[in-house]
Each structure stands twice: as C-alpha cells, then as structure tokens.
mmCIF file of C-alpha atoms and ligand atoms in Angstrom:
data_model
loop_
_atom_site.group_PDB
_atom_site.id
_atom_site.type_symbol
_atom_site.label_atom_id
_atom_site.label_comp_id
_atom_site.label_asym_id
_atom_site.label_seq_id
_atom_site.Cartn_x
_atom_site.Cartn_y
_atom_site.Cartn_z
ATOM 1 C CA MET A 1 -9.586 -67.232 -49.625
ATOM 2 C CA SER A 2 -9.588 -65.696 -46.129
ATOM 3 C CA THR A 3 -6.880 -66.127 -43.521
ATOM 4 C CA THR A 4 -6.985 -66.793 -39.799
ATOM 5 C CA ARG A 5 -4.539 -66.929 -36.866
ATOM 6 C CA GLN A 6 -3.335 -69.978 -34.939
ATOM 7 C CA ILE A 7 -0.762 -70.772 -32.255
ATOM 8 C CA HIS A 8 1.671 -73.489 -33.357
ATOM 9 C CA LEU A 9 4.127 -75.554 -31.343
ATOM 10 C CA ALA A 10 7.493 -74.107 -32.439
ATOM 11 C CA SER A 11 9.722 -76.336 -30.294
ATOM 12 C CA ARG A 12 9.461 -78.774 -27.406
ATOM 13 C CA PRO A 13 10.395 -77.515 -23.931
ATOM 14 C CA GLN A 14 12.950 -79.098 -21.644
ATOM 15 C CA GLY A 15 11.677 -78.384 -18.131
ATOM 16 C CA TRP A 16 9.687 -75.155 -17.901
ATOM 17 C CA PRO A 17 8.179 -74.030 -21.239
ATOM 18 C CA THR A 18 8.862 -70.499 -22.519
ATOM 19 C CA ALA A 19 7.252 -68.138 -25.019
ATOM 20 C CA GLU A 20 9.769 -69.367 -27.642
ATOM 21 C CA ASN A 21 8.055 -72.780 -27.696
ATOM 22 C CA PHE A 22 5.011 -71.135 -29.352
ATOM 23 C CA ARG A 23 4.536 -69.307 -32.653
ATOM 24 C CA LEU A 24 1.633 -67.161 -33.863
ATOM 25 C CA VAL A 25 0.931 -68.116 -37.496
ATOM 26 C CA GLU A 26 -1.386 -66.736 -40.175
ATOM 27 C CA VAL A 27 -2.934 -69.492 -42.312
ATOM 28 C CA GLU A 28 -5.624 -69.824 -44.943
ATOM 29 C CA VAL A 29 -9.031 -71.033 -43.785
ATOM 30 C CA PRO A 30 -9.653 -74.344 -45.587
ATOM 31 C CA GLU A 31 -12.875 -75.080 -47.461
ATOM 32 C CA LEU A 32 -15.483 -76.929 -45.409
ATOM 33 C CA ALA A 33 -16.081 -80.578 -46.261
ATOM 34 C CA ASP A 34 -19.484 -82.201 -45.883
ATOM 35 C CA GLY A 35 -20.391 -82.531 -42.209
ATOM 36 C CA GLN A 36 -18.045 -79.759 -41.091
ATOM 37 C CA VAL A 37 -18.622 -76.343 -39.532
ATOM 38 C CA LEU A 38 -16.504 -73.214 -39.305
ATOM 39 C CA VAL A 39 -16.432 -71.899 -35.732
ATOM 40 C CA ARG A 40 -15.291 -68.424 -34.711
ATOM 41 C CA ASN A 41 -13.803 -69.169 -31.312
ATOM 42 C CA THR A 42 -14.783 -66.686 -28.612
ATOM 43 C CA ALA A 43 -12.852 -68.298 -25.748
ATOM 44 C CA MET A 44 -10.339 -71.100 -25.261
ATOM 45 C CA SER A 45 -9.080 -73.022 -22.297
ATOM 46 C CA VAL A 46 -5.492 -73.473 -21.173
ATOM 47 C CA ASP A 47 -5.002 -76.518 -18.948
ATOM 48 C CA PRO A 48 -2.112 -78.162 -17.093
ATOM 49 C CA TYR A 49 -2.424 -81.393 -19.120
ATOM 50 C CA MET A 50 -1.272 -79.450 -22.206
ATOM 51 C CA ARG A 51 2.229 -79.389 -20.699
ATOM 52 C CA GLY A 52 2.399 -83.179 -21.085
ATOM 53 C CA ARG A 53 1.271 -82.967 -24.694
ATOM 54 C CA MET A 54 4.209 -80.652 -25.494
ATOM 55 C CA ASN A 55 6.549 -83.596 -24.840
ATOM 56 C CA ASP A 56 7.138 -86.177 -27.555
ATOM 57 C CA VAL A 57 6.046 -89.109 -25.416
ATOM 58 C CA ARG A 58 3.164 -91.519 -25.595
ATOM 59 C CA SER A 59 0.496 -90.784 -23.009
ATOM 60 C CA TYR A 60 -3.285 -91.014 -22.713
ATOM 61 C CA THR A 61 -3.437 -88.181 -25.274
ATOM 62 C CA PRO A 62 -1.133 -87.928 -28.300
ATOM 63 C CA PRO A 63 1.645 -85.303 -28.272
ATOM 64 C CA PHE A 64 1.155 -81.966 -30.024
ATOM 65 C CA GLN A 65 2.916 -81.941 -33.385
ATOM 66 C CA LEU A 66 5.737 -79.522 -34.143
ATOM 67 C CA ASP A 67 4.740 -76.698 -36.537
ATOM 68 C CA ARG A 68 1.090 -77.641 -36.159
ATOM 69 C CA PRO A 69 -1.576 -75.812 -34.116
ATOM 70 C CA LEU A 70 -2.014 -76.868 -30.510
ATOM 71 C CA GLU A 71 -5.389 -78.231 -29.467
ATOM 72 C CA GLY A 72 -7.658 -77.866 -26.474
ATOM 73 C CA GLY A 73 -11.121 -76.914 -25.279
ATOM 74 C CA ALA A 74 -12.744 -73.938 -26.987
ATOM 75 C CA VAL A 75 -16.157 -72.394 -27.378
ATOM 76 C CA GLY A 76 -17.407 -70.305 -30.250
ATOM 77 C CA GLU A 77 -20.069 -69.423 -32.753
ATOM 78 C CA VAL A 78 -20.783 -71.394 -35.908
ATOM 79 C CA ILE A 79 -20.260 -68.953 -38.794
ATOM 80 C CA ALA A 80 -20.583 -71.440 -41.683
ATOM 81 C CA SER A 81 -22.058 -74.913 -41.757
ATOM 82 C CA ARG A 82 -22.132 -77.892 -44.086
ATOM 83 C CA SER A 83 -23.947 -80.002 -41.509
ATOM 84 C CA ALA A 84 -27.674 -80.442 -41.116
ATOM 85 C CA ASP A 85 -27.118 -80.762 -37.355
ATOM 86 C CA ARG A 86 -25.488 -77.366 -36.749
ATOM 87 C CA ALA A 87 -26.864 -74.000 -37.786
ATOM 88 C CA VAL A 88 -25.047 -70.723 -38.270
ATOM 89 C CA GLY A 89 -25.362 -68.905 -34.932
ATOM 90 C CA ASP A 90 -25.128 -72.029 -32.753
ATOM 91 C CA THR A 91 -22.704 -71.736 -29.845
ATOM 92 C CA VAL A 92 -20.608 -74.889 -29.643
ATOM 93 C CA VAL A 93 -17.904 -76.383 -27.451
ATOM 94 C CA HIS A 94 -15.189 -78.386 -29.234
ATOM 95 C CA GLY A 95 -11.543 -79.444 -29.011
ATOM 96 C CA LEU A 96 -9.794 -77.127 -31.492
ATOM 97 C CA GLY A 97 -8.686 -74.175 -29.415
ATOM 98 C CA TRP A 98 -5.460 -72.191 -29.911
ATOM 99 C CA ARG A 99 -6.905 -70.685 -33.104
ATOM 100 C CA ALA A 100 -9.205 -67.796 -33.957
ATOM 101 C CA GLU A 101 -11.320 -69.918 -36.249
ATOM 102 C CA ALA A 102 -11.602 -73.674 -36.390
ATOM 103 C CA VAL A 103 -12.866 -76.101 -39.026
ATOM 104 C CA VAL A 104 -14.474 -78.874 -36.989
ATOM 105 C CA ASP A 105 -16.512 -81.975 -37.717
ATOM 106 C CA ALA A 106 -20.013 -81.123 -36.523
ATOM 107 C CA ALA A 107 -20.106 -84.474 -34.711
ATOM 108 C CA ALA A 108 -17.152 -83.318 -32.613
ATOM 109 C CA THR A 109 -19.030 -80.235 -31.376
ATOM 110 C CA ARG A 110 -21.614 -79.871 -28.621
ATOM 111 C CA VAL A 111 -24.215 -77.109 -28.674
ATOM 112 C CA VAL A 112 -24.423 -75.154 -25.409
ATOM 113 C CA ASP A 113 -27.196 -72.960 -24.062
ATOM 114 C CA THR A 114 -25.907 -69.422 -23.492
ATOM 115 C CA SER A 115 -29.201 -68.421 -21.857
ATOM 116 C CA LEU A 116 -28.194 -70.595 -18.873
ATOM 117 C CA ALA A 117 -24.586 -69.385 -18.544
ATOM 118 C CA PRO A 118 -22.040 -67.348 -20.521
ATOM 119 C CA ALA A 119 -20.326 -69.431 -23.199
ATOM 120 C CA ASP A 120 -16.934 -69.595 -21.445
ATOM 121 C CA VAL A 121 -18.454 -71.163 -18.320
ATOM 122 C CA TYR A 122 -18.852 -74.319 -20.444
ATOM 123 C CA LEU A 123 -15.037 -74.516 -20.483
ATOM 124 C CA GLY A 124 -14.966 -74.451 -16.685
ATOM 125 C CA ALA A 125 -17.682 -74.922 -14.082
ATOM 126 C CA LEU A 126 -20.142 -76.397 -16.587
ATOM 127 C CA GLY A 127 -17.495 -78.277 -18.547
ATOM 128 C CA MET A 128 -14.560 -80.647 -18.209
ATOM 129 C CA THR A 129 -13.155 -78.810 -15.185
ATOM 130 C CA GLY A 130 -16.287 -79.095 -13.104
ATOM 131 C CA LEU A 131 -16.922 -82.700 -14.079
ATOM 132 C CA THR A 132 -13.364 -83.535 -13.004
ATOM 133 C CA ALA A 133 -14.011 -82.091 -9.551
ATOM 134 C CA TYR A 134 -17.393 -83.800 -9.220
ATOM 135 C CA ALA A 135 -16.381 -87.217 -10.526
ATOM 136 C CA GLY A 136 -13.111 -87.224 -8.590
ATOM 137 C CA LEU A 137 -14.798 -86.427 -5.347
ATOM 138 C CA THR A 138 -17.996 -88.439 -5.604
ATOM 139 C CA ALA A 139 -17.181 -91.437 -7.826
ATOM 140 C CA VAL A 140 -13.408 -91.858 -7.434
ATOM 141 C CA ALA A 141 -12.900 -90.900 -3.790
ATOM 142 C CA ALA A 142 -16.460 -91.904 -2.794
ATOM 143 C CA MET A 143 -16.717 -88.952 -0.432
ATOM 144 C CA GLN A 144 -19.325 -89.442 2.312
ATOM 145 C CA PRO A 145 -21.161 -86.877 4.466
ATOM 146 C CA GLY A 146 -19.114 -86.289 7.608
ATOM 147 C CA ASP A 147 -15.758 -86.837 5.875
ATOM 148 C CA THR A 148 -12.820 -84.519 6.372
ATOM 149 C CA VAL A 149 -11.544 -83.630 2.917
ATOM 150 C CA PHE A 150 -8.170 -82.181 1.889
ATOM 151 C CA ILE A 151 -7.735 -80.589 -1.525
ATOM 152 C CA SER A 152 -4.456 -79.380 -3.030
ATOM 153 C CA GLY A 153 -4.319 -76.839 -5.833
ATOM 154 C CA ALA A 154 -7.435 -75.652 -4.062
ATOM 155 C CA ALA A 155 -7.636 -72.145 -5.511
ATOM 156 C CA GLY A 156 -7.415 -73.450 -9.070
ATOM 157 C CA ALA A 157 -10.216 -74.389 -11.426
ATOM 158 C CA VAL A 158 -10.758 -78.007 -10.356
ATOM 159 C CA GLY A 159 -9.713 -77.544 -6.729
ATOM 160 C CA SER A 160 -11.958 -74.593 -5.922
ATOM 161 C CA LEU A 161 -14.972 -76.490 -7.252
ATOM 162 C CA ALA A 162 -13.989 -79.743 -5.532
ATOM 163 C CA GLY A 163 -13.853 -77.967 -2.175
ATOM 164 C CA GLN A 164 -17.244 -76.347 -2.626
ATOM 165 C CA ILE A 165 -18.805 -79.577 -3.881
ATOM 166 C CA ALA A 166 -17.455 -81.346 -0.790
ATOM 167 C CA LYS A 167 -19.201 -78.772 1.410
ATOM 168 C CA GLN A 168 -22.449 -79.178 -0.539
ATOM 169 C CA ARG A 169 -22.151 -82.956 -0.139
ATOM 170 C CA GLY A 170 -21.930 -82.663 3.658
ATOM 171 C CA ALA A 171 -18.211 -82.825 4.364
ATOM 172 C CA ALA A 172 -17.536 -82.168 8.040
ATOM 173 C CA ARG A 173 -14.373 -80.231 7.274
ATOM 174 C CA VAL A 174 -12.725 -79.088 4.058
ATOM 175 C CA VAL A 175 -9.069 -78.049 4.027
ATOM 176 C CA GLY A 176 -7.314 -76.517 1.044
ATOM 177 C CA SER A 177 -3.722 -75.688 0.144
ATOM 178 C CA ALA A 178 -2.664 -73.037 -2.346
ATOM 179 C CA GLY A 179 0.305 -70.949 -3.342
ATOM 180 C CA SER A 180 -0.216 -67.459 -1.862
ATOM 181 C CA PRO A 181 -1.759 -65.648 1.127
ATOM 182 C CA ALA A 182 -4.336 -64.066 -1.201
ATOM 183 C CA LYS A 183 -5.397 -67.515 -2.401
ATOM 184 C CA VAL A 184 -5.644 -68.774 1.185
ATOM 185 C CA ALA A 185 -7.953 -65.857 2.020
ATOM 186 C CA HIS A 186 -9.937 -66.576 -1.118
ATOM 187 C CA LEU A 187 -10.476 -70.205 -0.066
ATOM 188 C CA LEU A 188 -11.786 -69.175 3.340
ATOM 189 C CA GLY A 189 -14.154 -66.821 1.502
ATOM 190 C CA LEU A 190 -15.405 -69.743 -0.599
ATOM 191 C CA GLY A 191 -16.310 -71.651 2.577
ATOM 192 C CA PHE A 192 -13.245 -73.844 3.114
ATOM 193 C CA ASP A 193 -12.913 -74.483 6.852
ATOM 194 C CA ALA A 194 -9.140 -74.102 6.807
ATOM 195 C CA ALA A 195 -6.470 -73.311 4.253
ATOM 196 C CA PHE A 196 -2.711 -72.842 4.144
ATOM 197 C CA ASP A 197 0.012 -71.638 1.795
ATOM 198 C CA TYR A 198 2.274 -74.562 0.960
ATOM 199 C CA HIS A 199 5.234 -72.164 0.690
ATOM 200 C CA ASP A 200 4.950 -71.404 4.422
ATOM 201 C CA GLY A 201 6.550 -74.643 5.595
ATOM 202 C CA SER A 202 6.134 -78.392 5.591
ATOM 203 C CA VAL A 203 2.833 -79.546 4.063
ATOM 204 C CA ALA A 204 2.597 -82.370 6.634
ATOM 205 C CA GLU A 205 2.970 -79.960 9.543
ATOM 206 C CA GLN A 206 0.510 -77.430 8.151
ATOM 207 C CA LEU A 207 -1.995 -80.169 7.342
ATOM 208 C CA ALA A 208 -1.705 -81.534 10.890
ATOM 209 C CA VAL A 209 -2.674 -78.095 12.224
ATOM 210 C CA ALA A 210 -5.531 -77.651 9.740
ATOM 211 C CA ALA A 211 -6.931 -81.177 10.249
ATOM 212 C CA PRO A 212 -5.759 -82.300 13.698
ATOM 213 C CA GLU A 213 -7.988 -85.404 13.656
ATOM 214 C CA GLY A 214 -6.689 -86.501 10.248
ATOM 215 C CA ILE A 215 -8.472 -86.697 6.883
ATOM 216 C CA ASP A 216 -10.743 -89.193 5.130
ATOM 217 C CA VAL A 217 -10.394 -88.009 1.524
ATOM 218 C CA TYR A 218 -7.536 -86.392 -0.364
ATOM 219 C CA PHE A 219 -8.198 -84.819 -3.774
ATOM 220 C CA ASP A 220 -4.704 -84.652 -5.289
ATOM 221 C CA ASN A 221 -3.988 -82.014 -7.920
ATOM 222 C CA VAL A 222 -0.326 -81.628 -7.061
ATOM 223 C CA GLY A 223 1.485 -84.894 -6.209
ATOM 224 C CA GLY A 224 4.936 -84.919 -4.582
ATOM 225 C CA GLU A 225 5.163 -83.553 -1.048
ATOM 226 C CA HIS A 226 1.398 -82.982 -0.892
ATOM 227 C CA LEU A 227 0.609 -86.624 -1.651
ATOM 228 C CA GLU A 228 3.197 -87.836 0.812
ATOM 229 C CA ALA A 229 1.756 -85.615 3.558
ATOM 230 C CA ALA A 230 -1.838 -86.588 2.771
ATOM 231 C CA ILE A 231 -1.072 -90.313 2.990
ATOM 232 C CA GLY A 232 0.400 -89.626 6.410
ATOM 233 C CA ALA A 233 -2.726 -87.739 7.502
ATOM 234 C CA LEU A 234 -5.316 -90.170 6.119
ATOM 235 C CA ARG A 235 -7.364 -92.152 8.612
ATOM 236 C CA ARG A 236 -8.158 -95.819 8.296
ATOM 237 C CA GLY A 237 -10.153 -96.525 5.136
ATOM 238 C CA GLY A 238 -9.126 -93.186 3.647
ATOM 239 C CA ARG A 239 -9.400 -92.556 -0.088
ATOM 240 C CA VAL A 240 -7.331 -90.554 -2.553
ATOM 241 C CA ALA A 241 -8.491 -89.318 -5.947
ATOM 242 C CA LEU A 242 -5.278 -88.977 -7.968
ATOM 243 C CA CYS A 243 -6.340 -86.191 -10.327
ATOM 244 C CA GLY A 244 -3.069 -84.445 -11.200
ATOM 245 C CA ALA A 245 0.546 -83.980 -10.184
ATOM 246 C CA ILE A 246 1.341 -80.446 -11.328
ATOM 247 C CA SER A 247 4.373 -80.169 -9.031
ATOM 248 C CA GLN A 248 6.085 -82.659 -11.375
ATOM 249 C CA TYR A 249 4.978 -81.529 -14.846
ATOM 250 C CA ASN A 250 8.024 -79.294 -15.496
ATOM 251 C CA SER A 251 10.484 -81.357 -13.536
ATOM 252 C CA THR A 252 13.567 -82.648 -15.332
ATOM 253 C CA GLU A 253 14.408 -85.066 -12.525
ATOM 254 C CA ALA A 254 12.596 -88.225 -11.482
ATOM 255 C CA PRO A 255 10.300 -87.538 -8.509
ATOM 256 C CA VAL A 256 10.909 -89.238 -5.168
ATOM 257 C CA GLY A 257 8.254 -90.909 -3.110
ATOM 258 C CA PRO A 258 5.680 -90.796 -1.702
ATOM 259 C CA ARG A 259 7.810 -92.190 1.119
ATOM 260 C CA THR A 260 4.693 -92.684 3.279
ATOM 261 C CA LEU A 261 3.146 -95.193 0.857
ATOM 262 C CA VAL A 262 3.680 -98.162 3.172
ATOM 263 C CA GLN A 263 0.995 -96.652 5.423
ATOM 264 C CA ALA A 264 -1.572 -97.510 2.756
ATOM 265 C CA ILE A 265 -1.387 -101.118 3.944
ATOM 266 C CA GLY A 266 -1.992 -100.660 7.637
ATOM 267 C CA LYS A 267 -4.612 -97.955 7.134
ATOM 268 C CA GLU A 268 -6.264 -99.865 4.261
ATOM 269 C CA LEU A 269 -6.158 -96.814 1.993
ATOM 270 C CA THR A 270 -7.416 -96.616 -1.573
ATOM 271 C CA LEU A 271 -5.418 -94.502 -4.034
ATOM 272 C CA ARG A 272 -7.144 -94.274 -7.388
ATOM 273 C CA GLY A 273 -6.092 -92.414 -10.493
ATOM 274 C CA PHE A 274 -8.730 -91.241 -12.946
ATOM 275 C CA LEU A 275 -9.316 -89.435 -16.239
ATOM 276 C CA VAL A 276 -12.381 -87.243 -16.568
ATOM 277 C CA GLY A 277 -13.068 -88.746 -19.988
ATOM 278 C CA SER A 278 -14.004 -92.014 -18.296
ATOM 279 C CA TYR A 279 -16.781 -90.294 -16.326
ATOM 280 C CA GLN A 280 -18.830 -88.811 -19.161
ATOM 281 C CA HIS A 281 -21.779 -90.855 -17.926
ATOM 282 C CA LEU A 282 -21.967 -88.426 -14.983
ATOM 283 C CA ALA A 283 -21.987 -85.338 -17.223
ATOM 284 C CA GLY A 284 -25.779 -84.958 -17.354
ATOM 285 C CA GLU A 285 -26.272 -85.423 -13.610
ATOM 286 C CA TYR A 286 -23.368 -83.075 -12.972
ATOM 287 C CA ALA A 287 -24.571 -80.297 -15.293
ATOM 288 C CA THR A 288 -28.019 -80.235 -13.681
ATOM 289 C CA THR A 289 -26.619 -80.263 -10.147
ATOM 290 C CA MET A 290 -23.978 -77.605 -10.788
ATOM 291 C CA ALA A 291 -26.386 -75.337 -12.703
ATOM 292 C CA GLY A 292 -28.603 -75.416 -9.609
ATOM 293 C CA TRP A 293 -25.731 -74.638 -7.237
ATOM 294 C CA LEU A 294 -24.525 -71.766 -9.430
ATOM 295 C CA ALA A 295 -28.045 -70.350 -9.759
ATOM 296 C CA THR A 296 -28.590 -70.254 -5.980
ATOM 297 C CA GLY A 297 -25.064 -69.023 -5.285
ATOM 298 C CA ALA A 298 -24.289 -72.146 -3.241
ATOM 299 C CA VAL A 299 -21.191 -72.610 -5.400
ATOM 300 C CA ARG A 300 -19.077 -69.771 -6.791
ATOM 301 C CA PHE A 301 -16.936 -70.050 -9.854
ATOM 302 C CA ASP A 302 -13.999 -67.753 -10.450
ATOM 303 C CA GLN A 303 -12.137 -67.114 -13.671
ATOM 304 C CA THR A 304 -8.904 -65.392 -14.549
ATOM 305 C CA THR A 305 -9.269 -64.061 -18.075
ATOM 306 C CA VAL A 306 -6.443 -63.173 -20.447
ATOM 307 C CA HIS A 307 -7.416 -61.364 -23.640
ATOM 308 C CA GLY A 308 -6.241 -62.148 -27.152
ATOM 309 C CA LEU A 309 -5.035 -65.243 -28.998
ATOM 310 C CA GLU A 310 -1.517 -63.785 -29.097
ATOM 311 C CA ASN A 311 -1.517 -63.900 -25.286
ATOM 312 C CA ALA A 312 -2.617 -67.549 -25.030
ATOM 313 C CA PRO A 313 0.975 -68.812 -24.504
ATOM 314 C CA ALA A 314 1.446 -66.276 -21.693
ATOM 315 C CA ALA A 315 -1.841 -67.431 -20.149
ATOM 316 C CA PHE A 316 -0.684 -71.042 -20.269
ATOM 317 C CA LEU A 317 2.731 -70.206 -18.765
ATOM 318 C CA GLY A 318 0.989 -68.124 -16.108
ATOM 319 C CA LEU A 319 -1.280 -71.049 -15.239
ATOM 320 C CA LEU A 320 1.746 -73.253 -14.591
ATOM 321 C CA ARG A 321 3.203 -70.526 -12.339
ATOM 322 C CA GLY A 322 -0.041 -70.082 -10.388
ATOM 323 C CA GLU A 323 -1.105 -66.704 -11.788
ATOM 324 C CA ASN A 324 -4.738 -67.855 -11.961
ATOM 325 C CA THR A 325 -7.453 -67.991 -9.347
ATOM 326 C CA GLY A 326 -10.177 -70.317 -10.565
ATOM 327 C CA LYS A 327 -10.242 -71.211 -14.253
ATOM 328 C CA MET A 328 -7.692 -69.665 -16.622
ATOM 329 C CA ILE A 329 -9.546 -68.595 -19.773
ATOM 330 C CA VAL A 330 -8.311 -66.858 -22.911
ATOM 331 C CA SER A 331 -10.967 -64.570 -24.341
ATOM 332 C CA LEU A 332 -10.759 -64.335 -28.139
ATOM 333 C CA ASP A 333 -13.517 -61.736 -28.592
HETATM 334 N N1 LIG B 401 -7.471 -86.449 -14.210
HETATM 335 C C1 LIG B 401 -8.122 -85.628 -15.042
HETATM 336 O O1 LIG B 401 -8.931 -86.060 -15.855
HETATM 337 C C2 LIG B 401 -7.869 -84.159 -14.933
HETATM 338 C C3 LIG B 401 -8.711 -83.234 -15.580
HETATM 339 C C4 LIG B 401 -8.455 -81.865 -15.394
HETATM 340 C C5 LIG B 401 -7.383 -81.439 -14.606
HETATM 341 N N2 LIG B 401 -6.575 -82.396 -14.038
HETATM 342 C C6 LIG B 401 -5.463 -81.999 -13.159
HETATM 343 O O2 LIG B 401 -6.012 -81.272 -12.091
HETATM 344 C C7 LIG B 401 -5.059 -80.321 -11.623
HETATM 345 C C8 LIG B 401 -5.689 -78.951 -11.589
HETATM 346 O O3 LIG B 401 -6.011 -78.557 -12.926
HETATM 347 P P1 LIG B 401 -6.748 -77.181 -13.207
HETATM 348 O O4 LIG B 401 -7.158 -77.171 -14.617
HETATM 349 O O5 LIG B 401 -7.763 -76.938 -12.164
HETATM 350 O O6 LIG B 401 -5.558 -76.126 -13.038
HETATM 351 P P2 LIG B 401 -5.485 -74.983 -11.951
HETATM 352 O O7 LIG B 401 -5.437 -75.629 -10.609
HETATM 353 O O8 LIG B 401 -6.509 -73.963 -12.216
HETATM 354 O O9 LIG B 401 -4.069 -74.324 -12.282
HETATM 355 C C9 LIG B 401 -2.888 -74.911 -11.924
HETATM 356 C C10 LIG B 401 -2.477 -74.466 -10.509
HETATM 357 O O10 LIG B 401 -1.480 -75.367 -10.017
HETATM 358 C C11 LIG B 401 -0.800 -74.725 -8.981
HETATM 359 N N3 LIG B 401 0.598 -75.150 -8.971
HETATM 360 C C12 LIG B 401 1.546 -74.940 -9.909
HETATM 361 N N4 LIG B 401 2.710 -75.495 -9.541
HETATM 362 C C13 LIG B 401 2.505 -76.046 -8.312
HETATM 363 C C14 LIG B 401 3.330 -76.752 -7.395
HETATM 364 N N5 LIG B 401 4.630 -77.013 -7.656
HETATM 365 N N6 LIG B 401 2.783 -77.167 -6.225
HETATM 366 C C15 LIG B 401 1.493 -76.922 -5.940
HETATM 367 N N7 LIG B 401 0.658 -76.251 -6.786
HETATM 368 C C16 LIG B 401 1.167 -75.836 -7.952
HETATM 369 C C17 LIG B 401 -0.926 -73.224 -9.212
HETATM 370 O O11 LIG B 401 -1.595 -72.637 -8.100
HETATM 371 P P3 LIG B 401 -0.810 -72.207 -6.752
HETATM 372 O O12 LIG B 401 -0.695 -70.730 -6.807
HETATM 373 O O13 LIG B 401 -1.704 -72.703 -5.685
HETATM 374 O O14 LIG B 401 0.538 -72.881 -6.771
HETATM 375 C C18 LIG B 401 -1.831 -73.110 -10.445
HETATM 376 O O15 LIG B 401 -2.773 -72.084 -10.352
HETATM 377 C C19 LIG B 401 -3.847 -80.451 -12.537
HETATM 378 O O16 LIG B 401 -2.893 -81.291 -11.931
HETATM 379 C C20 LIG B 401 -4.412 -81.103 -13.770
HETATM 380 O O17 LIG B 401 -3.434 -81.801 -14.489
HETATM 381 C C21 LIG B 401 -6.796 -83.742 -14.192
#
C-alpha cells in the first residue's frame, strides 16, 4: 500500500495561530470505494475562513478535528477512478486540500477546463474567491452604475476582484484600503481611483480624503474600524456587503462597535451579511463574465504562490499577516 502526506491540526490556537498548530503526517492511501476517485492535488487554497474552523465552536462550517487533516479548496488530477463520471486525467476542483493526494467522492468534484485557464485559477478568479466578489457586489450590495464604492482588504483575493468588477460595472469611483504602500500602488495600477494604507492613520479620515462626497457601497472584508468608518461615510440609501471581518479573526477580546451604527437609521442604510455558498446560482453567469474579462485583460488576477505542502501552514499564517497580494495559493507540483 502506498503512502501520502497530509497536514493535520495538531492543536487549537488561542489568538494568532503558529506553526506548532499544524503537523505534517505520512499516512497510507486508502482503497477507493465505488464512486470515489484518487486525486493528486496540484494546488490548494488557504483562506481566512480556515482560521474560524481551527476553533472548536459551532459556525456555518464545522470545526477542523484535532489529529485529522484540514480541509479546503484544492485542484488536481484524477489518477485512479472507480466512478463512471470521472476519468483518469480529468482535472477536478474539490474540498480536500491540505494533502498531496485525496480520496474524494466523484460527486463532490467538479471537472475544470485547463484549456481556458491554468488549474489553480479555478481556486481564485474562476472559483469561490471570484464568485464572492461578484455576488457580494452585484447581488448583496446591489451596486449600480455611478456608485462610489469602498473596498477594504482591497489588495487581497476577493478585494482586488471586487474593485475591478465595480469598475467594469460602471462605478463612478472605487476606493480601496490595504496594508502597505506597495499594495496601495498596486491598487492604483489595477484601476482603483484612490487607495490608502490603513496603517497611515484613521480610516475615517483617510476615507474622507479619498471619497470626499461619501460612498454608496462598502464591500467589507475587514470589519472593526473599517466598518465603523464606512458607515460614517455612506450616503443615504447606502449598502454594505458584510463579506468578512479579518481584523477580528485572531482577536482574543470582544470587538467594540461599530459605534456609528445608529447612522444606519437616518441614512436608511442596508447592511447585509452573506455566504458565497448561497450564491451558487450565479456561478455560471459569473464564470462566463469573468472568463471574458480575463481574456480581454479588462480584469487582472494576481496570485502569491508558496511551493510545497510542507509550507502550507506558513502560507496560511502569511495570509493572515498580509503577505499575499491577490490570491494565496500553495503549489503542490
Ligand atoms: N462571505 C463569504 O462567503 C466569504 C468568502 C470568501 C472570503 N470571505 C472573506 O473575505 C475576506 C477576504 O478573503 P480573501 O480570501 O480575499 O483573503 P485575502 O484578502 O486575500 O487575504 C487576507 C488579507 O487580509 C488583510 N488583513 C489581515 N489582517 C488585517 C487587519 N487587521 N485589517 C485589515 N486587513 C487585514 C491582509 O492584507 P493587508 O496587507 O491589506 O492587511 C491579507 O492579505 C476575508 O475576511 C474572508 O473571511 C468571505
């Protein structure tokens, strides 16, 4: 019987996770049951939501189990199949990342076309990440042409796409915030009209300079001070897509605020949380639209790639610290 490598959850973090919370383990590859395929993963995704799954709390996804492999988006090649629906050689996306090889129910895989885009793009721009940006902006925040749009976490995977989609959809002005001068420059290069580094001072003050007339839509990846400032800057009838709150994921203290929330009444604001999984009905429309934008160069998609399964924990920790521009991918080739 052959063996394969996996990353297991060794312990649960308190506050910021560390390398000690993960363990690289060699295990035997189980026999395939009827309807299953063996996938050699070529790339896996690390995502902020995985931080929540490291905690032993009930959420919209179950917690990772101690001494068991972590899970998450992955893409790879079918190398053995006991399913009539999947052939050896198919490239498939599935949910069992954090391992070199995965035994997956064929029904839980989706075949992707690598003649249209490299396989790992289906973990980002043509996958869950891109759909999050598109659904959040168009369906959740109901962005309209002429809107002024503010996006936090703007140099990240979801944020950088959300900003570019807003421009394609006729936003009058798109403002982004990110965590370094290099990322600010990068956003301006992507076509954002203004951008600022949230370390440079108050978010509210910097947003007031970047969008002096106020904003109509806020795409929130960060929560905390960003959300508070955006509520203050929103114009009457403004809309917020509550996508993520990464400023709070490693916090050991209860967050405060947003202290500006009372303004939602007078300005008749809508603040709406969402999960990308509830917007799968837009996946087809999104894939066609984004493939077109990528093909013409209207939208650019950046990746930060870390190589090797053994470096997946470092990639994840780096993502939480902001070491990525665009999508953080772990290449397993
Ligand atoms: N609702 C959904 O269905 C859904 C789906 C996917 C993702 N999300 C959420 O969307 C957000 C973005 O996800 P992503 O996959 O695109 O990750 P990402 O933005 O590519 O990576 C995370 C980024 O967060 C930034 N960050 C870290 N700590 C921060 C802080 N204290 N304040 C401000 N920014 C901070 C870092 O960039 P800087 O250098 O700029 O700090 C880092 O690069 C996350 O909140 C995630 O949970 C939600």
